[in-house]
Short mmCIF file of C-alpha atoms and ligand atoms in Angstrom, two decimals:
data_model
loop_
_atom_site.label_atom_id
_atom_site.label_comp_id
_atom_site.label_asym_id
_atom_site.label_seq_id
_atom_site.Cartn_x
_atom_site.Cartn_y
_atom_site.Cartn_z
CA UNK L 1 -53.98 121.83 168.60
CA UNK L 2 -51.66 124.20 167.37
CA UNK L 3 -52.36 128.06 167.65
CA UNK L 4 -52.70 129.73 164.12
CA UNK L 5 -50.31 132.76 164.25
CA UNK L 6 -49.20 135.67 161.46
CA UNK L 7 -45.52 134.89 160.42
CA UNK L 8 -43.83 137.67 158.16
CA UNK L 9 -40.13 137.12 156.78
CA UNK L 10 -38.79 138.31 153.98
CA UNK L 11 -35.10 138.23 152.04
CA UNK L 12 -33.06 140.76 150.58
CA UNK L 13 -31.88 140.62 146.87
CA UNK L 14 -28.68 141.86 147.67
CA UNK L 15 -27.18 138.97 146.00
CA UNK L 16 -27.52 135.06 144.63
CA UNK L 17 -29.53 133.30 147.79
CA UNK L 18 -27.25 130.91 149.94
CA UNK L 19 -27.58 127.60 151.50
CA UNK L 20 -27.31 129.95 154.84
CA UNK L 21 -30.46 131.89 153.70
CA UNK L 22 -31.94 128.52 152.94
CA UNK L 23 -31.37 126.28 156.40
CA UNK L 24 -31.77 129.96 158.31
CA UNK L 25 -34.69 130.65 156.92
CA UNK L 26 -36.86 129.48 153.43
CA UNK L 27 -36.22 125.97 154.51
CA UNK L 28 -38.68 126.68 157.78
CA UNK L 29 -41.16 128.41 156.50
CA UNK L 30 -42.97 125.86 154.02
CA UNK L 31 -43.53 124.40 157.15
CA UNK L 32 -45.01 126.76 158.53
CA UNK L 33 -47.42 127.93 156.25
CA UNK L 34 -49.44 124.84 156.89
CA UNK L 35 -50.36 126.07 160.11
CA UNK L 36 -50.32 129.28 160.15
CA UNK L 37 -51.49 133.24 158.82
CA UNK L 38 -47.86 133.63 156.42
CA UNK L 39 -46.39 136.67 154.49
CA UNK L 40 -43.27 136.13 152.80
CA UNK L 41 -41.62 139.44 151.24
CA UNK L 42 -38.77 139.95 148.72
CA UNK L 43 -37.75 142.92 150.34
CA UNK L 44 -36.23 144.86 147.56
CA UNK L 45 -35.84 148.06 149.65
CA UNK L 46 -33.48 146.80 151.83
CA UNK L 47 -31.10 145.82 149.32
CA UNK L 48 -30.62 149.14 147.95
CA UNK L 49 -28.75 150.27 151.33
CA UNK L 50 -26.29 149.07 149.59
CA UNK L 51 -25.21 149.78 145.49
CA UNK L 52 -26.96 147.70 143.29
CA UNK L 53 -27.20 146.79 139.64
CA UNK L 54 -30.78 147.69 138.59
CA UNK L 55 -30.64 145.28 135.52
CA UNK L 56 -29.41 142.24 138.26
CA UNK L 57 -31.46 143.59 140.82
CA UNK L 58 -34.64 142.80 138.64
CA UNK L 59 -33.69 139.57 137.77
CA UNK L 60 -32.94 138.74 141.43
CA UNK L 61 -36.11 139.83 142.42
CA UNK L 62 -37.28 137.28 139.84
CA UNK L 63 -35.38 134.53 140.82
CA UNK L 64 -35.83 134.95 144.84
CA UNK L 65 -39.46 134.52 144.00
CA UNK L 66 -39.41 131.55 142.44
CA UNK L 67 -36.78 130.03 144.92
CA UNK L 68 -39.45 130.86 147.33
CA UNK L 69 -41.93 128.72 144.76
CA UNK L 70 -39.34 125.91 144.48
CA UNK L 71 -38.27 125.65 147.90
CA UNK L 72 -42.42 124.69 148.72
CA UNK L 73 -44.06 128.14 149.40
CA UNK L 74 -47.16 127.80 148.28
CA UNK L 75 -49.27 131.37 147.21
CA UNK L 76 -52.26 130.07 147.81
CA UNK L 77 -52.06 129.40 151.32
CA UNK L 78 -49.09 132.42 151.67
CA UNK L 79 -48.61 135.70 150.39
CA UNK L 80 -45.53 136.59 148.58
CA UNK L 81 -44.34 139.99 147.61
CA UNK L 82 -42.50 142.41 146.63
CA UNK L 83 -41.64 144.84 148.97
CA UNK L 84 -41.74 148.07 147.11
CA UNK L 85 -45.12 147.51 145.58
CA UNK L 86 -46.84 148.24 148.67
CA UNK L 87 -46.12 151.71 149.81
CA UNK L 88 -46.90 151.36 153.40
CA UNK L 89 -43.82 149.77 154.04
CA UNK L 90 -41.60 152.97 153.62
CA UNK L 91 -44.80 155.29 155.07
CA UNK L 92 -44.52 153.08 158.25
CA UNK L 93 -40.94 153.33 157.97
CA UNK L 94 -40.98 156.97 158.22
CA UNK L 95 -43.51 157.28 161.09
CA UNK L 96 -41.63 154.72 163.00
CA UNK L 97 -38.56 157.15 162.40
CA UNK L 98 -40.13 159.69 163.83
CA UNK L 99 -42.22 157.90 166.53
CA UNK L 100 -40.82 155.44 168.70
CA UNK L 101 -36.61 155.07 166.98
CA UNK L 102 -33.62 157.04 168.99
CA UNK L 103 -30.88 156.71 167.48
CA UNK L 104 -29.14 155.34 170.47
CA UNK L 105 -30.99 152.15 169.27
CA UNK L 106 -29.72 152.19 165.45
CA UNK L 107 -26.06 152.74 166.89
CA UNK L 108 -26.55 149.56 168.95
CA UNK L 109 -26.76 147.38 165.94
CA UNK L 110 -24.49 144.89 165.49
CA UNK L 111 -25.35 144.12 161.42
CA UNK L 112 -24.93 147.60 160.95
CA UNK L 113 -20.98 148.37 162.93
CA UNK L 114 -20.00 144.85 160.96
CA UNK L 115 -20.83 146.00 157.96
CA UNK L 116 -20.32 150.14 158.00
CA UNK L 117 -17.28 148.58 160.15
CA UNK L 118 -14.46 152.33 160.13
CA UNK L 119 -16.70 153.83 157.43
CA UNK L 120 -19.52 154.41 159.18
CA UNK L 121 -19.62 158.36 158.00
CA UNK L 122 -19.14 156.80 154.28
CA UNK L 123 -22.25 154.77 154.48
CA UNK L 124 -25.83 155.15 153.37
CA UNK L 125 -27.92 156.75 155.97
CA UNK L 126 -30.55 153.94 154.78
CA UNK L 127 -27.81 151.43 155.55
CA UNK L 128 -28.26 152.56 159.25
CA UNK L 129 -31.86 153.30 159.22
CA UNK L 130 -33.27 149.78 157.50
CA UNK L 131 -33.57 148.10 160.70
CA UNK L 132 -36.77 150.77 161.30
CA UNK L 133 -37.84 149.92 157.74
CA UNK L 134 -37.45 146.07 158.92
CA UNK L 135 -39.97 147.10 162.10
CA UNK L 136 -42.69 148.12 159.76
CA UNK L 137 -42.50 145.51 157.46
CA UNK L 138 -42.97 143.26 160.65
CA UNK L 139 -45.53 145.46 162.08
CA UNK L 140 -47.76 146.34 159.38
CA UNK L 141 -49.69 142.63 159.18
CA UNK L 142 -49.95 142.54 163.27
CA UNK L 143 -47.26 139.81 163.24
CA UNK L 144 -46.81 137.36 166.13
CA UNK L 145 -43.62 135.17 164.87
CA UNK L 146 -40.65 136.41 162.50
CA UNK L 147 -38.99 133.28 161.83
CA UNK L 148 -35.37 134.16 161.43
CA UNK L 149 -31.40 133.30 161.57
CA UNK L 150 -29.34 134.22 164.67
CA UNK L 151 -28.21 137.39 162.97
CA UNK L 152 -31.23 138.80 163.01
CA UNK L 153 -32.43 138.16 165.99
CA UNK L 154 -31.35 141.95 167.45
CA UNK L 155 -33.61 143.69 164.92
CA UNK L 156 -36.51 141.93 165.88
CA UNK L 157 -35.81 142.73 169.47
CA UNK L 158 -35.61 146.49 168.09
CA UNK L 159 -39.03 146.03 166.43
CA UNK L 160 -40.68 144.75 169.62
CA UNK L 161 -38.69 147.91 171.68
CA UNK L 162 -40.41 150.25 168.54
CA UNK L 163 -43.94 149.09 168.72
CA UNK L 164 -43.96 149.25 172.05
CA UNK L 165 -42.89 152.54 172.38
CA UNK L 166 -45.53 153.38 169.92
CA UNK L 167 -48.25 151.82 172.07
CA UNK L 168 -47.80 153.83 175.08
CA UNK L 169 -47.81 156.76 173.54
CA UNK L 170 -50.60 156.15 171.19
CA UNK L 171 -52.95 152.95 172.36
CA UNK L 172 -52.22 149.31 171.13
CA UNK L 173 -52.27 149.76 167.20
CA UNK L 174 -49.58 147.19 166.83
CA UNK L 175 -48.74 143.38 168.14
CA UNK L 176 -45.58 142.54 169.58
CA UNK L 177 -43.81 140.06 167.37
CA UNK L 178 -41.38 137.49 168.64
CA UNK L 179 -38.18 136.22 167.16
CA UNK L 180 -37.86 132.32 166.20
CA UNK L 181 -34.50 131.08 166.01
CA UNK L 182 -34.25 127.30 165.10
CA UNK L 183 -31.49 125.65 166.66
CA UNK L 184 -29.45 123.70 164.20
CA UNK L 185 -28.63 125.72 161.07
CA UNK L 186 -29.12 129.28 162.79
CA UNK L 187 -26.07 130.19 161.78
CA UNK L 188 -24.30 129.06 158.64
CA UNK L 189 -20.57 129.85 158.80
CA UNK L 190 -18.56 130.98 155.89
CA UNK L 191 -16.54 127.87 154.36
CA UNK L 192 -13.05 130.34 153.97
CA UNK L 193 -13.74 131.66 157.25
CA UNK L 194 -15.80 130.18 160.58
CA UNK L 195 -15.99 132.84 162.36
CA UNK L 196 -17.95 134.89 159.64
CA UNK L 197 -21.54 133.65 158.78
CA UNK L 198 -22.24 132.94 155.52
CA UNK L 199 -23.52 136.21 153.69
CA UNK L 200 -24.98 135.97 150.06
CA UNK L 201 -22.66 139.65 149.10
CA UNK L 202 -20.18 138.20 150.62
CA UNK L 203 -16.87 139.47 148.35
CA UNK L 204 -15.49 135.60 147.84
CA UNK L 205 -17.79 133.61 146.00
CA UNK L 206 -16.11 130.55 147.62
CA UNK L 207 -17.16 131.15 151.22
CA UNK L 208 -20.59 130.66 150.13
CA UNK L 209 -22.87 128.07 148.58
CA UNK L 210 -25.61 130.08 146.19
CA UNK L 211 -28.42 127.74 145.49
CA UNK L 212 -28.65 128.42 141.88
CA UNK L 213 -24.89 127.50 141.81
CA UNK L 214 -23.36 125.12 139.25
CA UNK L 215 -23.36 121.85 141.00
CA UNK L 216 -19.34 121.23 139.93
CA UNK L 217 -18.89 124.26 140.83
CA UNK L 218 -20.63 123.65 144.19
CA UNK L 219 -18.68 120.42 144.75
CA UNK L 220 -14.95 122.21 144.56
CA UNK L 221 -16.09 124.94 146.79
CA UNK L 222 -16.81 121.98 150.02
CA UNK L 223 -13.71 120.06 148.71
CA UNK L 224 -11.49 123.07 148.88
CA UNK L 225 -13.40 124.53 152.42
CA UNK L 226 -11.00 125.60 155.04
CA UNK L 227 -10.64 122.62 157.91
CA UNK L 228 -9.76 123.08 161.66
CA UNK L 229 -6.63 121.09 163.09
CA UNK L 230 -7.54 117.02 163.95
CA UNK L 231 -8.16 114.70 161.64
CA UNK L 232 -11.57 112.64 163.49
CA UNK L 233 -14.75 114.10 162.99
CA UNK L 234 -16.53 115.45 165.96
CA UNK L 235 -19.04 118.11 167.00
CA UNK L 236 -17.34 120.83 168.95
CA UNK L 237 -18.50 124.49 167.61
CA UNK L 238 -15.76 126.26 170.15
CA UNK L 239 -13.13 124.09 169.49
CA UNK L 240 -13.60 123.26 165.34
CA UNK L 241 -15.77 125.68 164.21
CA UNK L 242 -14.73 124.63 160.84
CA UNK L 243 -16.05 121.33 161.11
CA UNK L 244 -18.96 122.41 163.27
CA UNK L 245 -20.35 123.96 160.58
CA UNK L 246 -19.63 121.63 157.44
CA UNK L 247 -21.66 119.56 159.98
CA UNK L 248 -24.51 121.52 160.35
CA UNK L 249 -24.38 122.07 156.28
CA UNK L 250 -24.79 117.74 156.47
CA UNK L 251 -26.92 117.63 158.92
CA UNK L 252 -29.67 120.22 157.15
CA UNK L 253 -29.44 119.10 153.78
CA UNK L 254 -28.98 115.22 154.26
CA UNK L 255 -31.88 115.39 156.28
CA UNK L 256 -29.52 113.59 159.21
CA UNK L 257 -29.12 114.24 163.08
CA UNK L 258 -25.64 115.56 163.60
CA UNK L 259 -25.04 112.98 166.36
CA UNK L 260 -25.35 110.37 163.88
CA UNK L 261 -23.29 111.54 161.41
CA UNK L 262 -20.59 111.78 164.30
CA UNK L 263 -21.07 108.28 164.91
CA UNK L 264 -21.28 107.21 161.07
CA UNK L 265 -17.34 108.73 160.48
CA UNK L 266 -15.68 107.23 163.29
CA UNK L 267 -12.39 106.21 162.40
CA UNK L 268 -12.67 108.17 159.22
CA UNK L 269 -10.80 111.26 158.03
CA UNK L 270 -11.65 114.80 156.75
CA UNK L 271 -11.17 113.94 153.06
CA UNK L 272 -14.06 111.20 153.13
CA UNK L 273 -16.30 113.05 155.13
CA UNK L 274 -15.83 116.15 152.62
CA UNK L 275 -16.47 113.91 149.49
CA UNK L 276 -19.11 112.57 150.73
CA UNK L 277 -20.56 116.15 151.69
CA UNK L 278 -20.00 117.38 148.64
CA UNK L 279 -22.53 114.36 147.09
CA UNK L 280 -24.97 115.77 150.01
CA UNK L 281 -24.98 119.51 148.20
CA UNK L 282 -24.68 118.54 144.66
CA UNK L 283 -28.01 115.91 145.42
CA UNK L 284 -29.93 118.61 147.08
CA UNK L 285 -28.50 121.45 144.51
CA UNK L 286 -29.89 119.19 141.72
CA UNK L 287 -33.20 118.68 143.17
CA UNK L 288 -33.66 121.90 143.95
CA UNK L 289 -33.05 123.61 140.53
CA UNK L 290 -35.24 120.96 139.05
CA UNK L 291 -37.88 122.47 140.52
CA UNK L 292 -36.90 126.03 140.09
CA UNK L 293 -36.18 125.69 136.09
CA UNK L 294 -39.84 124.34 135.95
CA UNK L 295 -41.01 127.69 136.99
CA UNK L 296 -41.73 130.63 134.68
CA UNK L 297 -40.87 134.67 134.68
CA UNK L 298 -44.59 135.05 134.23
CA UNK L 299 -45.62 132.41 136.89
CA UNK L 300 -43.18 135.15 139.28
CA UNK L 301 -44.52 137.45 138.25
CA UNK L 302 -48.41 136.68 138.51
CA UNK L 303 -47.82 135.42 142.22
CA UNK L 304 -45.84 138.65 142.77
CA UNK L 305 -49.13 140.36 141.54
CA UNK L 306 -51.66 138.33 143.40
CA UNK L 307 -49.73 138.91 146.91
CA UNK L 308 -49.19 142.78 146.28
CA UNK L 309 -52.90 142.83 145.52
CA UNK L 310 -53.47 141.06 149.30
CA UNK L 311 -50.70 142.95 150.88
CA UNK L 312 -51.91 146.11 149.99
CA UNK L 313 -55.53 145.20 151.57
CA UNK L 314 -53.88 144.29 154.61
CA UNK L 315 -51.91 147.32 154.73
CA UNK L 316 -54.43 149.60 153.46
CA UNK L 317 -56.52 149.05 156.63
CA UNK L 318 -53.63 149.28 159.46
CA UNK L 319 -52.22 152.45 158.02
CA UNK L 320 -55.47 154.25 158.23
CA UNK L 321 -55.88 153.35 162.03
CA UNK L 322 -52.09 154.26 162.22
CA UNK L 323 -52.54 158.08 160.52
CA UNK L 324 -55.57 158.72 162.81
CA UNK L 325 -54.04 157.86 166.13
CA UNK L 326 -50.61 159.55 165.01
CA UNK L 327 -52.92 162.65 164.33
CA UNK L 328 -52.79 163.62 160.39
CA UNK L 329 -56.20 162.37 159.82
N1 LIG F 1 -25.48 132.29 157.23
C1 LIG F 1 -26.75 132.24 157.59
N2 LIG F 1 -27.17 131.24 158.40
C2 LIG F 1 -28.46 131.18 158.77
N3 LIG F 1 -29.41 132.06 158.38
C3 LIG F 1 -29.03 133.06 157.57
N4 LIG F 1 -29.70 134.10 157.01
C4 LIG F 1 -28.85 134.83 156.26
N5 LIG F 1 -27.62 134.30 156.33
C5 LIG F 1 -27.69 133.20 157.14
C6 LIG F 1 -31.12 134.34 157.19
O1 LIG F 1 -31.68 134.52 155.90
C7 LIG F 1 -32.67 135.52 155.95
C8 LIG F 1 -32.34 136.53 154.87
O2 LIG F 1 -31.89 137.69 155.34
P1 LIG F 1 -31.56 138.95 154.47
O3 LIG F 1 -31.22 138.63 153.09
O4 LIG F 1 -32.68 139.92 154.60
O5 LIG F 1 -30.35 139.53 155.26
P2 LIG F 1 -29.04 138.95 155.81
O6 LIG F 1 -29.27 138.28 157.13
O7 LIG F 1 -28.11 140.11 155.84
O8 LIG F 1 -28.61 137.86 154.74
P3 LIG F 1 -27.21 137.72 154.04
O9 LIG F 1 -27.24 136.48 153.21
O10 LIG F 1 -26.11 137.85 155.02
O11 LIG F 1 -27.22 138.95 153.05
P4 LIG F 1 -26.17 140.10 152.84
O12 LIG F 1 -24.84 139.45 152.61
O13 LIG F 1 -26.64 140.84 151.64
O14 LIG F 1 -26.20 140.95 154.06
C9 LIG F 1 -32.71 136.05 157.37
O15 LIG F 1 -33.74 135.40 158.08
C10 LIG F 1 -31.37 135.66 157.90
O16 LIG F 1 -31.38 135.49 159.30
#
């Protein structure tokens, strides 16, 4: 029998959600709910490290929810919420700060020199800091597993080094959570560029696949996707990262092993493959919006309500034992 654990993940609305956000994450976690303890955050105050629209920034909020509903996440078994409704996430944040962060660590992170890359000075300081905010949004419900992609892998590690820390100094208040990667799909590459993973603000709204993307629209952007040299379709990451990756895309969404799909397009070129990959997306795009058209603003918006109201409980509880040990109660 499997053990029941406490999963927390959560997305930023920092822009439309991806097919990379999707097979990285969303697409993992339906599964686990069955199984296991689950929290599932929009976590709003992450996304304002960087400049955001407040009018789109509502509606996103909005929308990730109910991607979350479509894509099988299921409130009764899960909690979803909205980050900023619960205040212990940026209380936390603070203490963590203070208690248990150097800022040798923050410097060492890899999200944070890619995208401060020579501006560093010019960036929010919250831009720097959110991994810390990410640690107490992990370590607030006792989390055991944070389901995540490869890039995020580090910041879990940072949450783990934080808590801890913390623990030493203060007595075992919080659980040490563990990263989990999948395998396939980890790591969506951009389509204009392999060697960049696919990021929802990413400036080109080609190298990306949002899921609430016009399915035409979503077509042209795999026809027109950047190929590597060779015309046969194989499976070599190192050598055609290009087609590595429109692989993986395949693999995740037509629900196929890679291996197979290698095997399928012997003796058949780029152009075929692409066409018929671009079927693969537009078939799951469809499918997928069905399902997210059938849900309302106030069906968001009531789950969003229900979850801060179980969130909050949770919290409520673990920041009391946190004040007393730090000493300001
Ligand atoms: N390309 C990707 N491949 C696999 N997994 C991915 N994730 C994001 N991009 C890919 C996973 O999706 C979750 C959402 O993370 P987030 O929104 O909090 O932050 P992020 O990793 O910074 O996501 P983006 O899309 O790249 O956002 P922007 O462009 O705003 O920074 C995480 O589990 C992440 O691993």
């Amino acid at each position: 029998m499997k053990q029941v654990k406490t999963i927390f993940s959560g997305i930023k609305p920092s822009g439309d959600l991806t097919i990379g956000n999707y097979i990285g994450a969303i697409s993992q976690w339906a599964e686990m709910q069955a199984y296991n303890n689950c929290i599932f955050s929009i976590v709003d105050y992450h996304a304002i490290t960087v400049k955001q629209d407040p009018t789109i920034l509502r509606r996103r909020i909005l929308d990730i929810t109910k991607i979350y509903l479509a894509a099988g996440i299921d409130p009764q078994k899960s909690i979803i919420f909205q980050q900023s409704t619960v205040p212990a996430h940026t209380e936390l944040a603070w203490i963590l700060n203070c208690l248990g962060t150097y800022m040798a660590d923050l410097k060492k992170m890899t999200q944070f020199k890619d995208k401060a890359g020579d501006r560093q000075d010019a960036v929010s300081v919250g831009l720097f800091d959110y991994p810390v905010l990410m640690a107490a949004d992990i370590l607030l419900y006792d989390t055991q597993s944070v389901p995540v992609g490869e890039d995020q892998k580090q910041h879990v590690e940072l949450a783990r080094d934080i808590a801890k820390r913390f623990n030493n100094e203060y007595g075992p208040i919080f659980v040490i959570p563990e990263a989990v990667v999948r395998k396939e799909g980890a790591r969506v590459m951009s389509l204009t560029d392999p060697s960049k993973k696919m990021a929802k603000s990413d400036d080109s709204a080609n190298s990306y696949i949002a899921l609430l993307d016009d399915i035409e629209l979503a077509k042209k952007k795999i026809i027109k996707a950047v190929t590597d040299s060779g015309t046969d379709i194989d499976y070599d990451p190192a050598e055609r990262p290009a087609l590595a990756n429109l692989l993986t895309i395949y693999a995740a969404l037509g629900n196929r092993q890679i291996p197979r799909l290698v095997k399928d397009y012997a003796g058949k070129g780029y152009g075929e493959f692409k066409k018929d990959l671009a079927e693969v997306v537009a078939k799951f795009l469809g499918d997928f919006q069905d399902k997210f058209k059938q849900i309302s603003d106030a069906d968001a918006q009531a789950v969003l309500e229900q979850g801060r109201e179980k969130a909050a409980e949770i919290t409520q509880v673990k920041m009391e034992k946190i004040r007393a040990a730090i000493g300001v109660r």
